[in-house]
Each structure stands twice: as structure tokens, then as C-alpha cells.
Short mmCIF file of N, CA and C in Angstrom, two decimals:
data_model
loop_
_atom_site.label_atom_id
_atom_site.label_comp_id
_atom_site.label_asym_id
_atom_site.label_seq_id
_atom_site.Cartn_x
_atom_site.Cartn_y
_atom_site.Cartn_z
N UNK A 1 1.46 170.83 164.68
CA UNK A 1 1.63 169.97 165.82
C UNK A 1 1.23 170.71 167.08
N UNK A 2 0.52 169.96 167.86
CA UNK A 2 -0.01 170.17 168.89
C UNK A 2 1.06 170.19 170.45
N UNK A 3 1.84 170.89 171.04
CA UNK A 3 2.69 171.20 171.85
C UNK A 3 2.35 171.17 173.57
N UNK A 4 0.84 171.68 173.30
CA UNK A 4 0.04 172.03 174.64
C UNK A 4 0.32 170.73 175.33
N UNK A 5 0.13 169.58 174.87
CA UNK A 5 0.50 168.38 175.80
C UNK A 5 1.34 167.97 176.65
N UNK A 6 2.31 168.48 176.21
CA UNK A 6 3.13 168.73 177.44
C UNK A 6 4.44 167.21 177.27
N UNK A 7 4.72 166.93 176.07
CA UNK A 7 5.08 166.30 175.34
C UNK A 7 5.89 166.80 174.24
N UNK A 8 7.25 166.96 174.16
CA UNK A 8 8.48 167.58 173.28
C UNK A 8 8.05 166.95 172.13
N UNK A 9 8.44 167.70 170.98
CA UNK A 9 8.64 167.39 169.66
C UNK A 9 9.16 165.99 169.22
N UNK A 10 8.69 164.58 168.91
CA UNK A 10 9.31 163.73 168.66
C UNK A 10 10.44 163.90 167.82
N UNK A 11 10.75 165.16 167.74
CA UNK A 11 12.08 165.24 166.50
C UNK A 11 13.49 165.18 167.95
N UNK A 12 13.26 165.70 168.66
CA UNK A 12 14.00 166.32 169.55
C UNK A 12 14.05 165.54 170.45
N UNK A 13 13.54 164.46 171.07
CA UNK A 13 13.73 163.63 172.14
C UNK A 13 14.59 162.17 172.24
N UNK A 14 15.38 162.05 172.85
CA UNK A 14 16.56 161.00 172.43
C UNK A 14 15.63 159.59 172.00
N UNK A 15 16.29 159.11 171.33
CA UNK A 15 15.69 157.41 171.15
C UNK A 15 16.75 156.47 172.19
N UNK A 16 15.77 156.10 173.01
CA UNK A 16 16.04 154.81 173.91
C UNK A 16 16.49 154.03 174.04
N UNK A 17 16.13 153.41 172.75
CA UNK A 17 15.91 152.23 172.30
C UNK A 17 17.51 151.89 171.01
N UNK A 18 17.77 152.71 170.73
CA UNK A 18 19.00 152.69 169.77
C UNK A 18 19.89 152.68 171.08
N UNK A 19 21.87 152.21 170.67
CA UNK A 19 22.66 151.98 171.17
C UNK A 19 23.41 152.31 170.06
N UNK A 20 24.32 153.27 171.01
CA UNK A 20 25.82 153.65 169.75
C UNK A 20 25.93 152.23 169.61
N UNK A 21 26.46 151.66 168.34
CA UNK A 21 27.01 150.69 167.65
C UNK A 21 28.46 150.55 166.92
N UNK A 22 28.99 151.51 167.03
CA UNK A 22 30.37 151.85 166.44
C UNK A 22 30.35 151.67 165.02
N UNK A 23 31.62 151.08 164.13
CA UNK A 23 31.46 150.69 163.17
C UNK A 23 30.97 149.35 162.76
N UNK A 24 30.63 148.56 163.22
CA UNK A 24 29.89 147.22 163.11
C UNK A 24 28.78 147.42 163.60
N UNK A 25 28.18 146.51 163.00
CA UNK A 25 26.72 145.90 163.62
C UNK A 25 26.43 145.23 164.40
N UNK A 26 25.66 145.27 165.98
CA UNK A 26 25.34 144.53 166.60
C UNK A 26 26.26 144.77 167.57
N UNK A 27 26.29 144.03 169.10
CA UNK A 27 27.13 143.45 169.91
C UNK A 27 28.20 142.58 169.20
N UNK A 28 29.03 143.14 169.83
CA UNK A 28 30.74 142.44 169.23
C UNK A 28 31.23 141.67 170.75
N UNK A 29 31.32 140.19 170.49
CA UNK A 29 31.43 139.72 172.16
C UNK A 29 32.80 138.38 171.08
N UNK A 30 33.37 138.53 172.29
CA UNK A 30 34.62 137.40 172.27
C UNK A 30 36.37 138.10 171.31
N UNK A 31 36.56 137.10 170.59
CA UNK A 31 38.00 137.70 170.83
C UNK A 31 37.75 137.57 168.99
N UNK A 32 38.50 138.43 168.02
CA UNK A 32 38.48 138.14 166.58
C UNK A 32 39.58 137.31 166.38
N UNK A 33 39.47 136.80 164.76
CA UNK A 33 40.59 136.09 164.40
C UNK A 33 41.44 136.41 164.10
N UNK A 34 41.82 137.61 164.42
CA UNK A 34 43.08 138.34 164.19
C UNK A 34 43.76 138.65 165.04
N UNK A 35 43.07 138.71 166.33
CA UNK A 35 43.53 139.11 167.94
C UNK A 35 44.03 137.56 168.35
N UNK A 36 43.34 136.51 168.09
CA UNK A 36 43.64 135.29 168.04
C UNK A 36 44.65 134.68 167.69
N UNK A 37 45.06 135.16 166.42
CA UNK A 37 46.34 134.78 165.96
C UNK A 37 47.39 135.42 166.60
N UNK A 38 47.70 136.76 167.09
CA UNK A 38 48.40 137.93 167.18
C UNK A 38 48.58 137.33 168.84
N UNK A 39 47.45 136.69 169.96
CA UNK A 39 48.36 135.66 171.09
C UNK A 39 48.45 134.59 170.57
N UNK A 40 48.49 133.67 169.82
CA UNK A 40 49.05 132.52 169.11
C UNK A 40 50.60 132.64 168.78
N UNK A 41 50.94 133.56 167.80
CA UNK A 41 52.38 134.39 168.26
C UNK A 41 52.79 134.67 169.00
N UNK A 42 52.43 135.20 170.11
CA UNK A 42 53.17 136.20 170.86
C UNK A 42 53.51 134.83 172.04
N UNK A 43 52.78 133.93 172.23
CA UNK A 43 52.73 133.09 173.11
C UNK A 43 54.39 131.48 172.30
N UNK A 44 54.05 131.34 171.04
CA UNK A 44 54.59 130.97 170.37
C UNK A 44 56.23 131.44 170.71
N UNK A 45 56.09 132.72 170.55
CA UNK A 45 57.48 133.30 170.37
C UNK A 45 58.33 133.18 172.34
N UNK A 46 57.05 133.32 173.32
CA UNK A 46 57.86 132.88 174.61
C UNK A 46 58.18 131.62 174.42
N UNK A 47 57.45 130.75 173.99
CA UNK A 47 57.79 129.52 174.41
C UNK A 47 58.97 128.84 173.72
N UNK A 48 59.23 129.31 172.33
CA UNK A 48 60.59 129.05 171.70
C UNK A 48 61.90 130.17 172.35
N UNK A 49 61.24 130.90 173.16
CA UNK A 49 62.42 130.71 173.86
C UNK A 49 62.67 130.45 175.34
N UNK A 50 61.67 129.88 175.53
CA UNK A 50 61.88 128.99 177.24
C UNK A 50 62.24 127.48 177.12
N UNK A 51 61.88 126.93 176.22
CA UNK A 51 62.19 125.21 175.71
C UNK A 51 63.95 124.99 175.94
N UNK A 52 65.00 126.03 175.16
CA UNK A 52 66.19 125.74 175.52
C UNK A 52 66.81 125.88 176.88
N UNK A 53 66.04 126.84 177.63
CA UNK A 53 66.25 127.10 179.27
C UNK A 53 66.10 125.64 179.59
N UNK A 54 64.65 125.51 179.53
CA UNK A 54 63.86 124.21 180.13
C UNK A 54 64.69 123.07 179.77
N UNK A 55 65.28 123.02 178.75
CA UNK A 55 65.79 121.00 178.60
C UNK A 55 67.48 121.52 179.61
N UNK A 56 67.93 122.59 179.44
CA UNK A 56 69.04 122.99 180.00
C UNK A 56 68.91 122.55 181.96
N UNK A 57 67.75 123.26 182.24
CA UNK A 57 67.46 122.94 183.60
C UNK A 57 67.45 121.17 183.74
N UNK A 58 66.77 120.83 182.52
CA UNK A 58 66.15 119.62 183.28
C UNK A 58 67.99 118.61 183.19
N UNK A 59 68.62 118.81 182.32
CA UNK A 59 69.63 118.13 182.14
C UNK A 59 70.83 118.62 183.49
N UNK A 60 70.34 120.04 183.84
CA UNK A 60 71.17 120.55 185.06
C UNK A 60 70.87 119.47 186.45
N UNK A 61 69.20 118.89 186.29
CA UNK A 61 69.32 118.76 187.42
C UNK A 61 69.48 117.27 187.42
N UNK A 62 69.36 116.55 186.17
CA UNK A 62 70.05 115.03 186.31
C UNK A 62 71.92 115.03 186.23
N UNK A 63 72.14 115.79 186.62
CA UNK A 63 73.78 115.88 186.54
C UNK A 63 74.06 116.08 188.21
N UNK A 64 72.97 116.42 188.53
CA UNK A 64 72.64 117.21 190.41
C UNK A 64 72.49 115.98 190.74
N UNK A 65 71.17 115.46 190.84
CA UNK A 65 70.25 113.79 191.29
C UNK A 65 71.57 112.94 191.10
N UNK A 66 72.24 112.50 190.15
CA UNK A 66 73.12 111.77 189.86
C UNK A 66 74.17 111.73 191.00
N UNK A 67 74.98 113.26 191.10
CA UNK A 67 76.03 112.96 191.44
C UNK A 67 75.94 113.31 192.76
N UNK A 68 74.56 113.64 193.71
CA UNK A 68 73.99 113.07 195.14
C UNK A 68 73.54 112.11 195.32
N UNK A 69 73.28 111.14 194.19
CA UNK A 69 72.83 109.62 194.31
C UNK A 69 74.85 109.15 194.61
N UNK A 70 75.32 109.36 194.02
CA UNK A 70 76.81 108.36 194.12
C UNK A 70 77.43 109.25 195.58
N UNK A 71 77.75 110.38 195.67
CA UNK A 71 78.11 110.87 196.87
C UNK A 71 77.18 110.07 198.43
N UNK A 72 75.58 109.82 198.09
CA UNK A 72 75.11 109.11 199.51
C UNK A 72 75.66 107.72 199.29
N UNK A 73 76.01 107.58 198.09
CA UNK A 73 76.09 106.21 197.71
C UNK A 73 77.76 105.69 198.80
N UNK A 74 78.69 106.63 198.14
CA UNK A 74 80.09 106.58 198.55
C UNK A 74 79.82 106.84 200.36
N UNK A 75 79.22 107.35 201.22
CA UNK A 75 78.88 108.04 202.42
C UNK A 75 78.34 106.56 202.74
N UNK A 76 77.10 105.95 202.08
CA UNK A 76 76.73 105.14 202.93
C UNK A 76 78.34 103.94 202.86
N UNK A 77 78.74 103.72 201.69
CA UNK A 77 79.66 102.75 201.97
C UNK A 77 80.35 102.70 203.03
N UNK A 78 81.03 104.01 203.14
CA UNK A 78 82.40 103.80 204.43
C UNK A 78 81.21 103.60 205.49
N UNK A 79 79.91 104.51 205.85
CA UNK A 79 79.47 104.46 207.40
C UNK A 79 79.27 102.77 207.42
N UNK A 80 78.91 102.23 206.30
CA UNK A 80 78.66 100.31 206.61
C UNK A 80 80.19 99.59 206.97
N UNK A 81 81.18 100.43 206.48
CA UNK A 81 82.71 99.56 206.95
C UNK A 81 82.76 100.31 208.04
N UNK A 82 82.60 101.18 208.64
CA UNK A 82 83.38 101.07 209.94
C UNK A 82 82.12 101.13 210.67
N UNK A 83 80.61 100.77 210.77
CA UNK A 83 79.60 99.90 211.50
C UNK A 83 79.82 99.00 211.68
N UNK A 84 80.49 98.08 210.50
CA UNK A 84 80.10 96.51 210.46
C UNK A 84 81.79 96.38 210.53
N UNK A 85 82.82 96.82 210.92
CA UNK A 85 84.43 96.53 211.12
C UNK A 85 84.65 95.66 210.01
N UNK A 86 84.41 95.57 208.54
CA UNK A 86 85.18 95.16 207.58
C UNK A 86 85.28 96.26 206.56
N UNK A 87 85.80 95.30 205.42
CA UNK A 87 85.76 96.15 204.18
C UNK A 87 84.73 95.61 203.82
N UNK A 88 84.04 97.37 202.80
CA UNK A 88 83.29 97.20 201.96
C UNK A 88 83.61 98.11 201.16
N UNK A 89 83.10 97.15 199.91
CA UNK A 89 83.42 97.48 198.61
C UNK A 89 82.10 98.17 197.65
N UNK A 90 82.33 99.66 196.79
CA UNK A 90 81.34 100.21 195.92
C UNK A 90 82.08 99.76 194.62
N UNK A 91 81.59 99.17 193.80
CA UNK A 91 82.40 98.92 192.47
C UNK A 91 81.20 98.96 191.21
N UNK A 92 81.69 99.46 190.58
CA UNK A 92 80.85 99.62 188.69
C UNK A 92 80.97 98.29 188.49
N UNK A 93 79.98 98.43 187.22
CA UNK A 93 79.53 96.95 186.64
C UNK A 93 81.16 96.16 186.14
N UNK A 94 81.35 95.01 186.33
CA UNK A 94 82.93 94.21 186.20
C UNK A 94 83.57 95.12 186.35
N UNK A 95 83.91 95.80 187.17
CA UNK A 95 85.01 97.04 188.01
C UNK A 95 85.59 97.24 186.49
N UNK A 96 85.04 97.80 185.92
CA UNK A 96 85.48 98.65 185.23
C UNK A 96 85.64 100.23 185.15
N UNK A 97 86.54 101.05 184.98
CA UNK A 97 86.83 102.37 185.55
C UNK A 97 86.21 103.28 184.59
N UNK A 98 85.46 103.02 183.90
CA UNK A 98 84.98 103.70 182.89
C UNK A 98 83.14 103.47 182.51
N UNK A 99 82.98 102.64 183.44
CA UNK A 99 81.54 102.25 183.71
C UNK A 99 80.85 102.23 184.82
N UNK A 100 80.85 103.13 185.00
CA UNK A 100 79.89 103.29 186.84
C UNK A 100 78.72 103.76 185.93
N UNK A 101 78.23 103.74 184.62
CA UNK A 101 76.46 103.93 184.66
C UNK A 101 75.74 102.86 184.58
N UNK A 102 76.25 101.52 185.07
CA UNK A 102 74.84 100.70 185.04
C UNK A 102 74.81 99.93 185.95
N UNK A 103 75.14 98.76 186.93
CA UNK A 103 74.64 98.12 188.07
C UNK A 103 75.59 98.59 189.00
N UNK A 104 75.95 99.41 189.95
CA UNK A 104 76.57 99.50 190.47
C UNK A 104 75.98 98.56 192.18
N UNK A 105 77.25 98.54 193.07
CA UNK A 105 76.68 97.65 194.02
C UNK A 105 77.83 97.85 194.99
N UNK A 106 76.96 97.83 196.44
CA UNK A 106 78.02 98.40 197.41
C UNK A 106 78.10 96.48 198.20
N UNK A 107 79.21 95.80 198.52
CA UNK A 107 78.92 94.78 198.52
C UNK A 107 80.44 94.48 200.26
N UNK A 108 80.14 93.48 200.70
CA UNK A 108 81.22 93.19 201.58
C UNK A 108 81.10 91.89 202.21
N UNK A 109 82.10 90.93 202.64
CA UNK A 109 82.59 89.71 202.38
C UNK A 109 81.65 89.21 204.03
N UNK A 110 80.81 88.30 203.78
CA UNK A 110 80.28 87.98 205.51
C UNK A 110 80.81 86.79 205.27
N UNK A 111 81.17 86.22 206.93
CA UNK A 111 81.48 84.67 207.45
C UNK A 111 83.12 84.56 206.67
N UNK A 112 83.06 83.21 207.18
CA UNK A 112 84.66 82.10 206.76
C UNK A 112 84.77 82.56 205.56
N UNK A 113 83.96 81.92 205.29
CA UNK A 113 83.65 81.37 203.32
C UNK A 113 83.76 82.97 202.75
N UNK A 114 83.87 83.89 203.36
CA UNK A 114 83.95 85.07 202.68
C UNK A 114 82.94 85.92 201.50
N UNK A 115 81.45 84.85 201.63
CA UNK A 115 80.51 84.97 200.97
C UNK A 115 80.36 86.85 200.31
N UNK A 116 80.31 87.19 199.35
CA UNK A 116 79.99 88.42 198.87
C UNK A 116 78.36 88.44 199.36
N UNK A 117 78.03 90.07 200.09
CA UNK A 117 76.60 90.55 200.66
C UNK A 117 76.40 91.64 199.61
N UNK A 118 75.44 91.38 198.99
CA UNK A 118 75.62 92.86 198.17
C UNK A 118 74.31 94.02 199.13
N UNK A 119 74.67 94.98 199.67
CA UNK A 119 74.02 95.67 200.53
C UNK A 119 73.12 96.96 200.12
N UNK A 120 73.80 97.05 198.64
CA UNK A 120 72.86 98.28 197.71
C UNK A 120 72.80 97.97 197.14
N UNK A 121 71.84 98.40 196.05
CA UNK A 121 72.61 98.41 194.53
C UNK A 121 71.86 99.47 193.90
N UNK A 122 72.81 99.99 192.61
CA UNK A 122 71.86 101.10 192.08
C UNK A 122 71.48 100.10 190.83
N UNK A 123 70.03 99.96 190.41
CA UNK A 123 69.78 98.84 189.58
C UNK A 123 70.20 99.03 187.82
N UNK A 124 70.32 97.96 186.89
CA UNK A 124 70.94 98.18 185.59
C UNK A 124 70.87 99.33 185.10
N UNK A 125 69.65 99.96 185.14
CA UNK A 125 70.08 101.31 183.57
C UNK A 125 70.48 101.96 185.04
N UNK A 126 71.52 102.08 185.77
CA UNK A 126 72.51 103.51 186.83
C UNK A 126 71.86 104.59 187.06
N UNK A 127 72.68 105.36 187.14
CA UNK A 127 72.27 106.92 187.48
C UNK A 127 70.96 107.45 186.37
N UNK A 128 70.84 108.60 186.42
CA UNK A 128 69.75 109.30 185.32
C UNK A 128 70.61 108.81 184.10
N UNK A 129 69.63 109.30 182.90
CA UNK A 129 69.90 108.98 181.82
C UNK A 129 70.29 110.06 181.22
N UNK A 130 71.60 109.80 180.52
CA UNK A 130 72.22 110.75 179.59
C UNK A 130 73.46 111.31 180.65
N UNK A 131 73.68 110.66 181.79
CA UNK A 131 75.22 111.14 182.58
C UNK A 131 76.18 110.14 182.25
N UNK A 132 77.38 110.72 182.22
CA UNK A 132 77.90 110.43 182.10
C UNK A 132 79.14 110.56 183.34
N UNK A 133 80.23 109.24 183.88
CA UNK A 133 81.01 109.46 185.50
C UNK A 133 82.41 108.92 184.63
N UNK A 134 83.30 109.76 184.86
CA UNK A 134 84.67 109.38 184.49
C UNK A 134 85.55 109.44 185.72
N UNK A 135 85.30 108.33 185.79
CA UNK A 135 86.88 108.23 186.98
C UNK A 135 87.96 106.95 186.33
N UNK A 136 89.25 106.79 187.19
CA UNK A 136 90.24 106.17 187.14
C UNK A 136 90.11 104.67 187.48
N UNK A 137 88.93 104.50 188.83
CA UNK A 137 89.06 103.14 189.61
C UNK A 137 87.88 103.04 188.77
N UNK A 138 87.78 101.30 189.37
CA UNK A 138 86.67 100.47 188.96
C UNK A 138 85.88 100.60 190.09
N UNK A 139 86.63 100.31 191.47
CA UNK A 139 86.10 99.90 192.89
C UNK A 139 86.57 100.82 193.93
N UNK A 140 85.99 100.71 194.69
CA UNK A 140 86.56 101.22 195.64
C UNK A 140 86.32 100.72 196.93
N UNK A 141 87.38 100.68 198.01
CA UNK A 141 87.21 99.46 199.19
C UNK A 141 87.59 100.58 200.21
N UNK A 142 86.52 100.42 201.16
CA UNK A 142 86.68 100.97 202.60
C UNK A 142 86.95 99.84 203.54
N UNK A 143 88.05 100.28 204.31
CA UNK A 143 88.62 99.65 205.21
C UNK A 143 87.51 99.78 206.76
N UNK A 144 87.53 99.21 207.67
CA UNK A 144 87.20 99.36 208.85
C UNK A 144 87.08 100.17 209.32
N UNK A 145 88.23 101.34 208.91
CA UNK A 145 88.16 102.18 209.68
C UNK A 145 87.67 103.69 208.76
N UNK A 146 87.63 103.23 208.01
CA UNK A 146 86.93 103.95 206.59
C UNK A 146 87.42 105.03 205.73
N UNK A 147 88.44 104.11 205.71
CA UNK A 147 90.30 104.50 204.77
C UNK A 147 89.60 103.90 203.76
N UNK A 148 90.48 104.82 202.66
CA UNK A 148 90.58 103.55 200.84
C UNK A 148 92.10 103.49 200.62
N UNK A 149 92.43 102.62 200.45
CA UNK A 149 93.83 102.42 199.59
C UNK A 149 94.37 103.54 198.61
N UNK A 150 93.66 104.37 198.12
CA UNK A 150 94.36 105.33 197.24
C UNK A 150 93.21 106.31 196.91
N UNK A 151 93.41 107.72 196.71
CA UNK A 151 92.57 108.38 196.61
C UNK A 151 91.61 108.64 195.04
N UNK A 152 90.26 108.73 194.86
CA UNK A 152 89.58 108.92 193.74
C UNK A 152 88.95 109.99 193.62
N UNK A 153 88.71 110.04 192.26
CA UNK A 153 87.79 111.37 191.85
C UNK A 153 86.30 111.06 190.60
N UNK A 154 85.35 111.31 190.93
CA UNK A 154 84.74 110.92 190.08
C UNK A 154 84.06 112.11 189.16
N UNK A 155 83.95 112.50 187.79
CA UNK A 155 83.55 113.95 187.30
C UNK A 155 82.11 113.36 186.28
N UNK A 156 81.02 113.81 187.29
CA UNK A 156 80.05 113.69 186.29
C UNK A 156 79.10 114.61 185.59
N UNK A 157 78.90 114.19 184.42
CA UNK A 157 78.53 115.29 183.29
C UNK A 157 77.62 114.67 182.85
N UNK A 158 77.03 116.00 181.96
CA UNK A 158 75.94 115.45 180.87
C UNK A 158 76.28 115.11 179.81
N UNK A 159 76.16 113.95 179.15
CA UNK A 159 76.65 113.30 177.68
C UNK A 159 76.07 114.38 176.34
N UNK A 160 75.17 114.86 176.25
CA UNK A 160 74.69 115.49 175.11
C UNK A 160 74.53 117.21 175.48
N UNK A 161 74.60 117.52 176.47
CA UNK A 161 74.46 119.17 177.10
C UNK A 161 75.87 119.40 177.58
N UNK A 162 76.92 120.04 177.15
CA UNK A 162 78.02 120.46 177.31
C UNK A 162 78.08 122.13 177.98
N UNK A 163 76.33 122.69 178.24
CA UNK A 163 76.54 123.89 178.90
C UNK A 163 76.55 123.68 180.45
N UNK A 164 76.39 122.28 180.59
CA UNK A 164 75.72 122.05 182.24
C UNK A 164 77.25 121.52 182.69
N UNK A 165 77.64 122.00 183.97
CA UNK A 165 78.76 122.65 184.69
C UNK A 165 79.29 120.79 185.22
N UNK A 166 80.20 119.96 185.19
CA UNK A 166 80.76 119.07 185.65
C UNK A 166 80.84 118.77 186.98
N UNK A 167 80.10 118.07 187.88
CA UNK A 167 80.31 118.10 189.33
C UNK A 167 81.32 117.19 189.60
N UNK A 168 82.25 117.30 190.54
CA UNK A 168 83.04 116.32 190.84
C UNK A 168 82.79 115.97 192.21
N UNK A 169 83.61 114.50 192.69
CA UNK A 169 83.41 114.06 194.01
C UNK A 169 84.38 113.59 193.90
N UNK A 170 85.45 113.61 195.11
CA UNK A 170 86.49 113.48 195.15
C UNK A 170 87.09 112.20 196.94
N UNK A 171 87.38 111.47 197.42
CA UNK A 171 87.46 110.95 197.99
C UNK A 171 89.11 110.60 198.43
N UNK A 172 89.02 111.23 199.82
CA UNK A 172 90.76 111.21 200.02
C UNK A 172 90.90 109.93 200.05
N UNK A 173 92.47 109.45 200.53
CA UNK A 173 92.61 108.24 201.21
C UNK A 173 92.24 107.80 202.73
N UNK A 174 92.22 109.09 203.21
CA UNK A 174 91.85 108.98 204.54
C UNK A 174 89.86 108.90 204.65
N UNK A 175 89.18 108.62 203.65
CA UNK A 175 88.01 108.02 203.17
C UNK A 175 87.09 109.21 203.77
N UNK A 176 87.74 110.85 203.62
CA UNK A 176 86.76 111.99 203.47
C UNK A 176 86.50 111.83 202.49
N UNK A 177 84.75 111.91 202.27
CA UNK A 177 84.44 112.45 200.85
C UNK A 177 83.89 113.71 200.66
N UNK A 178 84.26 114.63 199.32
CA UNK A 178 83.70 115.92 199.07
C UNK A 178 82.73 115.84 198.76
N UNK A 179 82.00 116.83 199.22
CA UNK A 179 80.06 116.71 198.32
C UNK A 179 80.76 117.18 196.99
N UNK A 180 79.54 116.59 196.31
CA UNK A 180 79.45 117.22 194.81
C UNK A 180 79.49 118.80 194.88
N UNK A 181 80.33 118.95 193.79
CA UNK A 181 80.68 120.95 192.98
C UNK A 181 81.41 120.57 191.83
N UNK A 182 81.29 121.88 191.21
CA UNK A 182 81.34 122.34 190.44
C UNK A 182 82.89 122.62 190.76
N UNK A 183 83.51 122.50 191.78
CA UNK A 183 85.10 122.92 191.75
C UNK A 183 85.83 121.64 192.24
N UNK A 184 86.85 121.07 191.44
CA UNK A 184 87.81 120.37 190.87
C UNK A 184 88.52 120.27 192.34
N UNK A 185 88.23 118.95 193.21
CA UNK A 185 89.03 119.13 194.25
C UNK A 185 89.99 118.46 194.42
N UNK A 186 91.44 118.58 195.33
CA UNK A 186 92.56 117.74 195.15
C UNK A 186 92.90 116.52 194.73
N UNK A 187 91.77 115.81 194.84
CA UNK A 187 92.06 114.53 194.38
C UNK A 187 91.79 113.95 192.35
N UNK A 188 91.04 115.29 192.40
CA UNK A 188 91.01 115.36 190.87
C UNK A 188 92.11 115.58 189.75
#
């Protein structure tokens, strides 16, 4: 072999044109089916355990919505009796004391004839679904001056989630009402 050229030994000069390749052949582009499966799991395994958080929250917060829907509910009543100087009445479906989840209606007597006005209403299927409101009264009547005849408590819960905390609302006779909590107030 001729050297004078000025041109290295083709034994000795890198090849260009080759690319380390590792142990496979070719360009390796995207994800394998084994790496695939391995986040299929791993993703699997968060999400079985965020689902019981998640229905927990969501049932936390129809027990919330609920029992700030009946607290503005009870608030708007008295501010309409002592606006409008009569009684008005919030009462569950046929004042029953054990059914405040389905038409409820804030209602009060206009003219002679004593005509019933119904001025709210929360419409047939009530509050969210799956609460449950245990109180004593059926009705409840604000006076003029936005007194009730006797004091109530209303405790609402979730019917099927027993981890989500009981809010109560409580309503003196002197027609203060408590916001919704989680703590059991005197009239309870």
C-alpha cells in the first residue's frame, strides 16, 4: 500500500457512516410494550386510590350546597316576615317533620281571604340527591317580627356516606339562625 498520498490506512480511519446501535437494531423511537404497561399500572394504582377521596368530596360537598341552600332558605324567610309585617311560613312537603327533601315552599297569607302566596320554592326532587334533613317540625312560621313559636334544629347528612361530618342549623325562638357546622348547637 501506497502511504505517500497523504491518506491513512483505510484500516485505521473511523467509519462515518456507522452509528453505535446498542443492542438492537436500528433507531429505537417511542415507548415499548412493556414500559406501556408498567404506566398503565402505575397510573391504575393512583387512581384506585383517588376514586374513594373523590366520591367522599363530592358527597362532602352535597351535604355543604344542601344545608346553605335551607340556611338562605330559613334567612330569606324571616327577612320576607318582618319586610312584608306578617307571618311567613317555610314548611316540607304536607308539613311533615321528617320530609323536608322534596317540595319545600316558603309561603304567607295575602289580603282578607287570607289567600296562601307561595314566594319560593325548592322544586320536587329538594335539596341534592342522597341528603338526608332530620328535624322535629314540619313548618316553621316567622312572625313579623321574625320570632318562631318554638325553637328548631335541622341535622343534615349524607344517606349512603356516613364518613361525611353532619351539619346542623339550628334556629332560636327569637328567629336567630346558626349557619350550617359541623357543631351541634343549643337548639339541637
Amino acid at each position: 500500500m501506497d502511504f505517500s498520498a497523504g491518506r491513512p490506512c483505510p484500516h485505521t480511519r473511523p467509519n462515518l457512516h456507522r452509528r453505535w446501535q446498542g443492542p438492537h437494531r436500528g433507531n429505537s423511537a417511542g415507548f415499548t410494550l412493556i414500559e406501556l404497561i408498567v404506566v398503565v399500572v402505575i397510573v391504575g394504582i393512583f387512581a384506585a386510590m383517588a376514586i374513594p377521596s373523590f366520591s367522599y368530596m363530592i358527597h362532602k360537598s352535597a351535604v355543604t350546597a344542601s344545608s346553605n341552600e335551607l340556611y338562605d332558605l330559613l334567612q330569606y324567610s324571616r327577612a320576607e316576615a318582618v319586610t312584608r309585617g306578617t307571618r311567613v311560613t317555610i314548611q316540607a312537603p304536607g308539613g311533615a317533620s321528617g320530609a323536608w327533601n322534596g317540595n319545600v315552599t316558603v309561603t304567607y297569607a295575602s289580603g282578607a281571604a287570607a289567600t296562601s302566596v307561595t314566594l319560593r320554592q325548592i322544586g320536587t326532587s329538594g335539596f341534592q340527591t342522597g341528603i338526608s334533613i332530620a328535624t322535629a317540625v314540619g313548618s316553621l312560621v316567622f312572625t313579623s317580627t321574625g320570632t318562631v313559636s318554638s325553637a328548631a334544629c335541622f341535622a343534615l347528612s349524607h344517606s349512603t356516606d356516613n364518613k361525611v361530618a353532619t351539619q346542623y342549623i339550628g334556629v332560636q325562638a327569637s328567629g336567630r339562625i346558626t349557619a350550617p357546622s359541623t357543631v351541634k348547637p343549643g337548639e339541637c
